[in-house]
Short mmCIF file of C-alpha atoms in Angstrom, two decimals:
data_model
loop_
_atom_site.label_atom_id
_atom_site.label_comp_id
_atom_site.label_asym_id
_atom_site.label_seq_id
_atom_site.Cartn_x
_atom_site.Cartn_y
_atom_site.Cartn_z
CA MET M 14 12.75 253.26 -27.04
CA ARG M 15 15.46 250.85 -28.13
CA ALA M 16 19.05 251.19 -27.11
CA PHE M 17 21.72 251.55 -29.77
CA HIS M 18 24.87 249.43 -29.73
CA GLY M 19 27.40 250.59 -27.17
CA GLN M 20 24.91 252.40 -24.97
CA MET M 21 25.42 251.98 -21.24
CA SER M 22 22.16 250.03 -20.89
CA ASP M 23 23.59 247.14 -22.92
CA ASN M 24 24.40 245.28 -19.67
CA GLN M 25 28.14 245.45 -20.29
CA PRO M 26 30.77 245.61 -17.54
CA ILE M 27 32.10 249.05 -16.69
CA ARG M 28 35.69 249.49 -17.83
CA ARG M 29 37.86 251.23 -15.27
CA THR M 30 41.37 252.62 -15.52
CA LEU M 31 44.16 251.51 -13.20
CA ALA M 32 43.82 254.68 -11.11
CA GLU M 33 40.06 254.13 -10.70
CA LYS M 34 40.64 250.52 -9.66
CA GLN M 35 43.23 251.60 -7.09
CA LYS M 36 40.83 254.19 -5.68
CA GLN M 37 38.02 251.64 -5.48
CA LEU M 38 40.38 249.22 -3.73
CA ARG M 39 41.29 251.87 -1.12
CA ASP M 40 37.60 252.68 -0.58
CA LEU M 41 36.66 249.02 -0.15
CA ARG M 42 39.48 248.46 2.35
CA GLU M 43 38.25 251.47 4.35
CA THR M 44 34.70 250.14 4.18
CA LEU M 45 35.80 246.72 5.41
CA ALA M 46 37.78 248.29 8.26
CA SER M 47 34.83 250.45 9.33
CA MET M 48 32.28 247.60 9.35
CA LYS M 49 30.70 246.92 12.69
CA SER M 50 30.93 243.57 14.44
CA HIS M 51 27.25 242.86 13.78
CA THR M 52 27.56 243.31 10.00
CA SER M 53 26.24 240.28 8.13
CA PRO M 54 28.89 237.71 7.19
CA ALA M 55 27.57 237.60 3.61
CA LEU M 56 28.16 241.33 3.14
CA ARG M 57 31.60 241.13 4.72
CA GLU M 58 32.53 238.18 2.47
CA SER M 59 31.30 239.95 -0.68
CA VAL M 60 33.47 243.00 0.10
CA GLN M 61 36.47 240.76 0.78
CA LYS M 62 35.87 238.91 -2.50
CA ARG M 63 35.78 242.17 -4.47
CA ILE M 64 38.98 243.32 -2.75
CA ARG M 65 40.72 240.09 -3.80
CA GLN M 66 39.50 240.56 -7.40
CA LEU M 67 40.73 244.15 -7.54
CA GLU M 68 44.09 243.22 -6.03
CA SER M 69 44.62 240.59 -8.73
CA GLU M 70 43.59 243.06 -11.46
CA VAL M 71 45.90 245.78 -10.13
CA THR M 72 48.88 243.41 -9.91
CA ALA M 73 48.21 242.16 -13.46
CA ALA M 74 47.82 245.70 -14.82
CA PRO M 75 51.52 246.48 -15.52
CA ALA M 76 51.79 243.38 -17.74
CA LEU M 77 48.65 244.37 -19.61
CA LYS M 78 49.89 247.94 -19.98
CA ALA M 79 53.13 246.75 -21.57
CA GLY M 80 51.10 244.62 -23.99
CA ASP M 81 49.01 247.64 -24.97
CA ARG M 82 52.15 249.64 -25.80
CA ARG M 83 53.33 246.96 -28.18
CA ASN M 84 49.94 246.84 -29.90
CA THR M 85 49.74 250.60 -30.40
CA GLN M 86 53.24 250.75 -31.87
CA ALA M 87 52.39 247.95 -34.31
CA ALA M 88 49.43 249.86 -35.71
CA PRO M 89 50.60 253.32 -36.86
CA GLY M 90 48.03 255.88 -37.82
CA GLY M 91 45.45 254.60 -35.33
CA THR M 92 43.25 257.09 -33.52
CA ASP M 93 43.16 257.33 -29.76
CA ARG M 94 39.54 258.33 -29.49
CA PRO M 95 36.83 255.67 -29.24
CA ARG M 96 34.54 255.12 -32.19
CA SER M 97 31.05 256.51 -31.92
CA PRO M 98 28.20 254.01 -32.05
CA ARG M 99 26.44 253.56 -35.34
CA ARG M 100 22.78 254.42 -35.45
CA ARG M 101 20.19 253.96 -38.09
CA PRO M 102 18.88 257.19 -39.53
CA GLU M 103 15.35 257.99 -38.46
CA ARG M 104 12.70 257.63 -41.10
CA SER M 105 10.80 260.71 -42.02
CA ILE M 106 7.02 260.67 -41.81
#
């Protein structure tokens, strides 16, 4: 079966809100702190890398949020709900 546009199997990155990113950052910090001394260096480095990425995203989030407010005010009458994906109608037999 083929996937329609916008389906989760389209190999697209998962979009997270600021609160979700902050929660993931807390969880990763706890994970890093609870790692044993014999944990592989590659795994430890990958967790540290993700923590650095999330920290930069969280610190940049207030600037992005202010930019979103300006864009929504510039476009009156816009809807807040996401658009549903378009699908082709199925052919009858």
